[in-house]
Coordinates of C-alpha atoms in Angstrom, one line a residue:
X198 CA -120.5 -0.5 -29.8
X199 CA -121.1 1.6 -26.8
X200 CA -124.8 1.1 -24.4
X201 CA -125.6 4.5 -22.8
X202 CA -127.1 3.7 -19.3
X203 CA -127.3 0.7 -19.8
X204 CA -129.0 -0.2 -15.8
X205 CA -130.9 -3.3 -16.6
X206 CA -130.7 -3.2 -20.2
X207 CA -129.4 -6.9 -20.2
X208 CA -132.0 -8.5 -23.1
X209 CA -131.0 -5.5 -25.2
X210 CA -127.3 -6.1 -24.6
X211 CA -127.6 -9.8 -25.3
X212 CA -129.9 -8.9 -28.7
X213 CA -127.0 -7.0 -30.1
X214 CA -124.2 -9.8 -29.2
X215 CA -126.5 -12.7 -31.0
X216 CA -127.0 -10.4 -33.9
X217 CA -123.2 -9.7 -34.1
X218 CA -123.0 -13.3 -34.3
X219 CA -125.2 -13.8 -36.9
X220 CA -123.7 -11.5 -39.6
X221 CA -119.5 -12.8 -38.4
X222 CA -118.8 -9.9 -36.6
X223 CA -116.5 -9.1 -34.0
X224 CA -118.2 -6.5 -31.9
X225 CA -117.1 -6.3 -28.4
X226 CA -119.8 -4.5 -26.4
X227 CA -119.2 -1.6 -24.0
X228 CA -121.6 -0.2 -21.8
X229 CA -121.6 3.0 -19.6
X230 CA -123.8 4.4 -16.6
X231 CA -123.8 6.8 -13.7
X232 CA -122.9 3.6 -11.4
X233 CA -121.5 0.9 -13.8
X234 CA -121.1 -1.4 -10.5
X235 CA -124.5 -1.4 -10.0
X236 CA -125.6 -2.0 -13.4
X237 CA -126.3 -5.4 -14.4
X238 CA -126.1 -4.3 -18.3
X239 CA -122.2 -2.9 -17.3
X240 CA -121.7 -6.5 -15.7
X241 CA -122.5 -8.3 -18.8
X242 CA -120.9 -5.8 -21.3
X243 CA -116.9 -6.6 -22.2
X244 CA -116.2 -3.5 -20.2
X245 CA -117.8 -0.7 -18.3
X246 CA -117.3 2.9 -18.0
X247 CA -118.5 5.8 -15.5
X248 CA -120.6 8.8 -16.9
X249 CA -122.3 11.9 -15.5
X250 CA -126.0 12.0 -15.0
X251 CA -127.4 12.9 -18.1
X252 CA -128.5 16.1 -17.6
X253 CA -125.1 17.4 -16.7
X254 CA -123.4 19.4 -19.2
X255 CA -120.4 17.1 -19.7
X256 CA -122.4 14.1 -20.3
X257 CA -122.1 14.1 -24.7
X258 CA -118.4 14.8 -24.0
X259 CA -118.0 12.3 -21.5
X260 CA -120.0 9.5 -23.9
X261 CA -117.4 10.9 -26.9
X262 CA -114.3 10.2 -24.6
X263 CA -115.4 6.7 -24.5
X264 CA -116.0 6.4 -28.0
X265 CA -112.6 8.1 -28.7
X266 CA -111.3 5.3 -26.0
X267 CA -113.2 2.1 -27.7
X268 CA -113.4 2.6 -31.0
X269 CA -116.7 2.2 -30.9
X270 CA -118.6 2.4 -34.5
X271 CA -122.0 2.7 -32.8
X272 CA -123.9 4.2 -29.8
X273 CA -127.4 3.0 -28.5
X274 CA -129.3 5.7 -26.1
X275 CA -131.4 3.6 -23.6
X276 CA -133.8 6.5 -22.2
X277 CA -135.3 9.5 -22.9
X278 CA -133.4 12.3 -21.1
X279 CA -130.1 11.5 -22.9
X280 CA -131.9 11.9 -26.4
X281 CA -131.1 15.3 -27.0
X282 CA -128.1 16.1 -25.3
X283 CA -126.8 13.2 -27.9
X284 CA -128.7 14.6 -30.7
X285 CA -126.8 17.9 -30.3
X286 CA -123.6 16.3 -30.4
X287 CA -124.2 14.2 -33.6
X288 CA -121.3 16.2 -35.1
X289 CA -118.5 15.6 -32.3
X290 CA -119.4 11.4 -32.8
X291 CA -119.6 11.4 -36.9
X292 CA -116.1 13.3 -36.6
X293 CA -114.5 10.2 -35.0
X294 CA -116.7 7.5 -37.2
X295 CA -119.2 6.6 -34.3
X296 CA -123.2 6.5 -35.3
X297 CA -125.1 7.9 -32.7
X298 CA -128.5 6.3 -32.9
X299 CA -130.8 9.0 -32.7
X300 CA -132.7 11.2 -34.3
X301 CA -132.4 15.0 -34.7
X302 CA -132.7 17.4 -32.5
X303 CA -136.5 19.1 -33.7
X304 CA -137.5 15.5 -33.7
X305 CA -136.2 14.8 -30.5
X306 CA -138.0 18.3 -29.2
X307 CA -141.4 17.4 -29.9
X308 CA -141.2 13.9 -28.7
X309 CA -140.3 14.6 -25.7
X310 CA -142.9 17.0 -25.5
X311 CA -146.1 15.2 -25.1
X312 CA -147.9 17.9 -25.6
X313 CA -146.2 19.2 -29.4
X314 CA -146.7 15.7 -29.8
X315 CA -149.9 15.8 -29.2
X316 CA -150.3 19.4 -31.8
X317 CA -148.2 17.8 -34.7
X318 CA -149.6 14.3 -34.9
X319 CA -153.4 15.9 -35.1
X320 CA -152.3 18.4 -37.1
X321 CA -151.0 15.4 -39.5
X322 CA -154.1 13.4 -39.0
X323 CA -152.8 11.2 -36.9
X324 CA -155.4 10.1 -34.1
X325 CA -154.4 11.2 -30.3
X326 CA -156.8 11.7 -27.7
X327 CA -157.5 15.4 -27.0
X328 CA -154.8 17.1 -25.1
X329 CA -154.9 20.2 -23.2
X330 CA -152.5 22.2 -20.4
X331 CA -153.2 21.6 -17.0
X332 CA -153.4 25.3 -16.7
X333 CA -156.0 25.8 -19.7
X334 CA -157.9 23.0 -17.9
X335 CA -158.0 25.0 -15.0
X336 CA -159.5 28.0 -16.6
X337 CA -161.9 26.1 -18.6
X338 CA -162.8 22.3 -17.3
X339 CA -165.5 21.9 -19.7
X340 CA -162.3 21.3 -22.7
X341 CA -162.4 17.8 -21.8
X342 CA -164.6 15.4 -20.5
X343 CA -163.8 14.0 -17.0
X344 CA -162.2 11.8 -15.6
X345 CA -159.3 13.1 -17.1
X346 CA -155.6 11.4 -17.3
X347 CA -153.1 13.7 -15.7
X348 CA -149.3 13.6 -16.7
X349 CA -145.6 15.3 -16.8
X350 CA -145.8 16.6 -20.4
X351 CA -141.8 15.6 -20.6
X352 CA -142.5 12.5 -18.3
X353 CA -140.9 8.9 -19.1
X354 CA -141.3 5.3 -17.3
X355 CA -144.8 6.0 -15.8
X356 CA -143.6 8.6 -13.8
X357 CA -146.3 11.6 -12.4
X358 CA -149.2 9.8 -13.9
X359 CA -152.6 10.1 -12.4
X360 CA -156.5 9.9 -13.1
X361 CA -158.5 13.0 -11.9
X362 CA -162.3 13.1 -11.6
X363 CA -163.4 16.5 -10.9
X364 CA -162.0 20.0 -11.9
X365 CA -161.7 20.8 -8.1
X366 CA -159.2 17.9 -7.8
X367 CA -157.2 19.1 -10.2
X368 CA -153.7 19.8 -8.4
X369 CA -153.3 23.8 -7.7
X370 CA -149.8 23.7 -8.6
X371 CA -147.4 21.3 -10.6
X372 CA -143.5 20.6 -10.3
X373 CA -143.2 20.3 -14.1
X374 CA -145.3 21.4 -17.2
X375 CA -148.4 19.1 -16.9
X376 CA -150.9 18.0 -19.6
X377 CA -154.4 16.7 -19.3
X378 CA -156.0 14.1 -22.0
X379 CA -159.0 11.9 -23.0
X380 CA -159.3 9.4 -20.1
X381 CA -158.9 6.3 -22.6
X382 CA -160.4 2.5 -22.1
X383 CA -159.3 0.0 -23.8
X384 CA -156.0 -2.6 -24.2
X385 CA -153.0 -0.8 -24.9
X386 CA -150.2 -1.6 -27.1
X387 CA -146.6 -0.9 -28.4
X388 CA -145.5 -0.3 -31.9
X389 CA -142.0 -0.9 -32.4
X390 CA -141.6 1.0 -36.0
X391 CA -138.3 0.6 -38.1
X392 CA -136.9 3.9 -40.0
X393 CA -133.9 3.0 -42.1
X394 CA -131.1 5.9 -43.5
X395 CA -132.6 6.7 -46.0
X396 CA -136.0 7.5 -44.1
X397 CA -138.0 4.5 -45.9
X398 CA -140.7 2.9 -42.8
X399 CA -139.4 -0.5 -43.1
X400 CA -141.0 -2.6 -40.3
X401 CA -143.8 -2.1 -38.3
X402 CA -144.3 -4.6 -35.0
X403 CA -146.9 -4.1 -32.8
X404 CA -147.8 -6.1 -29.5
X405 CA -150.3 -6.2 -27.1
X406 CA -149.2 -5.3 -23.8
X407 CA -150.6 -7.5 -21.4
X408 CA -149.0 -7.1 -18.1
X409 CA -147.0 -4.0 -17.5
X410 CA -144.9 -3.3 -14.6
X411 CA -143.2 0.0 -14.0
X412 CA -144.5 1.2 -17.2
X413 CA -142.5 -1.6 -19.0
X414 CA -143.9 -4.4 -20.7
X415 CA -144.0 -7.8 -18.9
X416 CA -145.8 -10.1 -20.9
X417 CA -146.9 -9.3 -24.4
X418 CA -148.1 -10.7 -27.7
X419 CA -147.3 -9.6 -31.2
X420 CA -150.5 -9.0 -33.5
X421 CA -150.5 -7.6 -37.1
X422 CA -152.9 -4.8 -37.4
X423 CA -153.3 -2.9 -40.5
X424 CA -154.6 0.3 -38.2
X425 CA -151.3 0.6 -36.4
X426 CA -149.5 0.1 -39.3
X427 CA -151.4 3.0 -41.1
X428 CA -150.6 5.0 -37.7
X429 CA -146.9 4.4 -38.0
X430 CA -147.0 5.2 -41.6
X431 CA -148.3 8.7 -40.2
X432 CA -146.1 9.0 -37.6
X433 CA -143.2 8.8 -40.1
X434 CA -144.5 11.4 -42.4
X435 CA -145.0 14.0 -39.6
X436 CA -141.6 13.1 -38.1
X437 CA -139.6 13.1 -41.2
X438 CA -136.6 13.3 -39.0
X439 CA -137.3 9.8 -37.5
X440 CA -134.2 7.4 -37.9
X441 CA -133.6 4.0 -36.8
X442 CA -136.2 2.4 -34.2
X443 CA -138.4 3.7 -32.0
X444 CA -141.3 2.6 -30.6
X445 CA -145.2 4.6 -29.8
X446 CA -147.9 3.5 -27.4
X447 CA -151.7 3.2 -28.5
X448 CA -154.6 2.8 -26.8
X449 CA -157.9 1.4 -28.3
X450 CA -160.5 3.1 -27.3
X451 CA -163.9 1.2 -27.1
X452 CA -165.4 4.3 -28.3
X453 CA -162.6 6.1 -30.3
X454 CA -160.7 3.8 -31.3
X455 CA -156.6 3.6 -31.6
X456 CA -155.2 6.9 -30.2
X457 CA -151.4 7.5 -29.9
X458 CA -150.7 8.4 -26.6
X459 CA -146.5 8.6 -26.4
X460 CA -143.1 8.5 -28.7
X461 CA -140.1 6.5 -27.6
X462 CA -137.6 7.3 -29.9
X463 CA -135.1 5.0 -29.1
X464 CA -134.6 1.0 -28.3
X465 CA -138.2 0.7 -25.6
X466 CA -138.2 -2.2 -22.7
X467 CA -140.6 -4.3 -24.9
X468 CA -137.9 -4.7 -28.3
X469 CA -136.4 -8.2 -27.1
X470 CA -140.0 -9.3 -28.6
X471 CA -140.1 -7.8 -31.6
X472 CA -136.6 -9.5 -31.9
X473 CA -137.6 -12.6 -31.1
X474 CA -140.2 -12.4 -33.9
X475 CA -137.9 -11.5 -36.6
X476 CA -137.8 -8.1 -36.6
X477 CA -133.8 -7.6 -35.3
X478 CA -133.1 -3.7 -35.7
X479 CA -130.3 -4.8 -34.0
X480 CA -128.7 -6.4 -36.6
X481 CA -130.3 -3.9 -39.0
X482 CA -127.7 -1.4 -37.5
X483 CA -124.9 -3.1 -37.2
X484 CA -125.5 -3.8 -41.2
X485 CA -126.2 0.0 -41.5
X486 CA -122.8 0.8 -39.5
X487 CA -120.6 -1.8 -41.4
X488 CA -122.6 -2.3 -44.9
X489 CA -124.1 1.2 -45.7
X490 CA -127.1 -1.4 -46.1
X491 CA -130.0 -3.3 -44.2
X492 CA -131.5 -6.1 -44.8
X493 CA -135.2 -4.6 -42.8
X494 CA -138.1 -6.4 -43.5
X495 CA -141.7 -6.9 -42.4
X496 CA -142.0 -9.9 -41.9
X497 CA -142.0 -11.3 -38.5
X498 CA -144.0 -13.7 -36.8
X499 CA -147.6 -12.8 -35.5
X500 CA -148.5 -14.7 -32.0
X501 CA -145.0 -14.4 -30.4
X502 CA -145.6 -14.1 -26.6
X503 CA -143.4 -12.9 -24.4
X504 CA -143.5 -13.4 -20.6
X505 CA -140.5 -12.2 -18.4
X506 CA -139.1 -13.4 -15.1
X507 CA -136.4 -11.7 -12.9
X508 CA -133.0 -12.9 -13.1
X509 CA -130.0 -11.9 -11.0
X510 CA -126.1 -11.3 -11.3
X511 CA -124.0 -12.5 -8.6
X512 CA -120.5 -11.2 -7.9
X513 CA -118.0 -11.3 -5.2
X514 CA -118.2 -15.0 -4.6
X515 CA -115.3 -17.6 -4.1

């Protein structure tokens, strides 16, 4: 199997060797980024490769040349820019045996699109907070309530986020399409959801996020809540086009209630917990890729806390 950039994708990595283990395969694990010496994922992978940035034109053809190279039956997209370029190219990959996880393309367009995300998932009553352009903000403040919460509407990783109190600090110009939304209080979590072949919502795993850093989780918990499920269960119904797993950020409200801010759909930062708990779409895959089959479930452990630490890679020495 092939890890697209891979950076510091190491727990994801070493979730997909133990779960190779586990069913008696012999999956050697290749991994590719823009500077595979500096990536720690590369350093632990059985071999590393050198792509384009993502947003080059060459980038599906360059990941498809190192298919064609390794063999490799399966590909795992790390972050959101490379989603689509991939999802486009599904064809090129199936022709040489590879499964690209991803979903298709008009799925990929709207969730990377906070704001259509926003439109379809309250259009399939699915609770989000209101949403609105920064420019139709502009022209009318009153359509929200302030503070507001100010972000790139195609914006991953925290990036471009802000709180904005009055109208008159509203920025006057933007780099990027920028939306505006409910200013939401309340403890936020992530919902890793499981969507097998044949489109059946097999797993739902959500934790509490109670440390973030660098808009990944640090330290989390899982909890069972019957309200997120029912969320994911909408989320999968107005994204019929949702394969494999992908994760969704909520925040509860203290006055609204659960609202879905985000999609992820690919492998998030905060999976190695919902692996540790039980639920391995890892090894889900691989049984996809090699058996047709899964053996998904829902049941995982509740209470599984996760706290990371920083570890480090050292090469070059004697």
């Amino acid at each position: 199997m092939l890890l697209t950039s891979a950076g510091r994708r190491v727990e994801l990595l070493e979730c997909f060797r133990a779960a190779a283990r586990e069913l008696g395969l012999d999956v050697p694990i290749f991994a590719c980024d823009l500077e595979p010496t500096l990536s720690a994922a590369c350093a632990r992978a059985d071999a590393a490769f050198q792509v384009p940035r993502c947003d080059d034109p060459t980038y599906a053809e360059a990941v498809r040349a190192i298919v064609a190279e390794t063999g490799s039956n399966l590909v795992i997209p790390t972050i959101d820019p490379e989603l689509m370029p991939l999802s486009e190219a599904v064809s090129g990959f199936d022709e040489l045996g590879a499964r690209v996880h991803v979903s298709d393309p008009a799925t990929i367009a709207v969730v990377r699109d906070k704001a259509r995300t926003s439109e379809v998932l309250d259009a399939a009553g699915v609770p989000v907070p209101r949403t609105q352009t920064l420019d139709a903000l502009r022209a009318e403040p009153d359509l929200l309530s302030w503070p507001v919460f100010l972000k790139p509407s195609g914006g991953s990783a925290s990036r471009g986020l802000a709180v904005v109190d009055r109208p008159e600090d509203l920025p006057s110009q933007a780099g990027e399409p920028m939306i505006a939304q409910d200013c939401l209080r309340g403890p936020e979590f992530t919902i890793n959801m499981f969507v097998e072949a044949d489109g059946r919502l097999s797993a739902v795993i959500p934790h509490v996020r109670l440390s973030v850093r660098a808009g990944e989780v640090e330290k989390g918990r899982t909890e069972r809540r019957q309200d997120l499920r029912s969320i994911a269960e909408g989320i999968a119904t107005a994204l019929p086009g949702l394969r494999g797993l992908a994760c969704f950020q909520v925040i509860d409200d203290v006055v609204q209630g659960p609202r879905v801010i985000e999609i992820n759909a690919r492998f998030g930062g905060g999976y190695p917990l919902a692996h540790a708990a039980g639920a391995t779409a890892a090894r889900w895959l691989l049984e996809e890729v090699t058996s047709g089959s899964s053996t998904a479930h829902d049941d995982w452990v509740e209470g599984v806390e996760m706290l990371r630490y920083d570890a480090a890679i050292f090469r070059g020495l004697p």
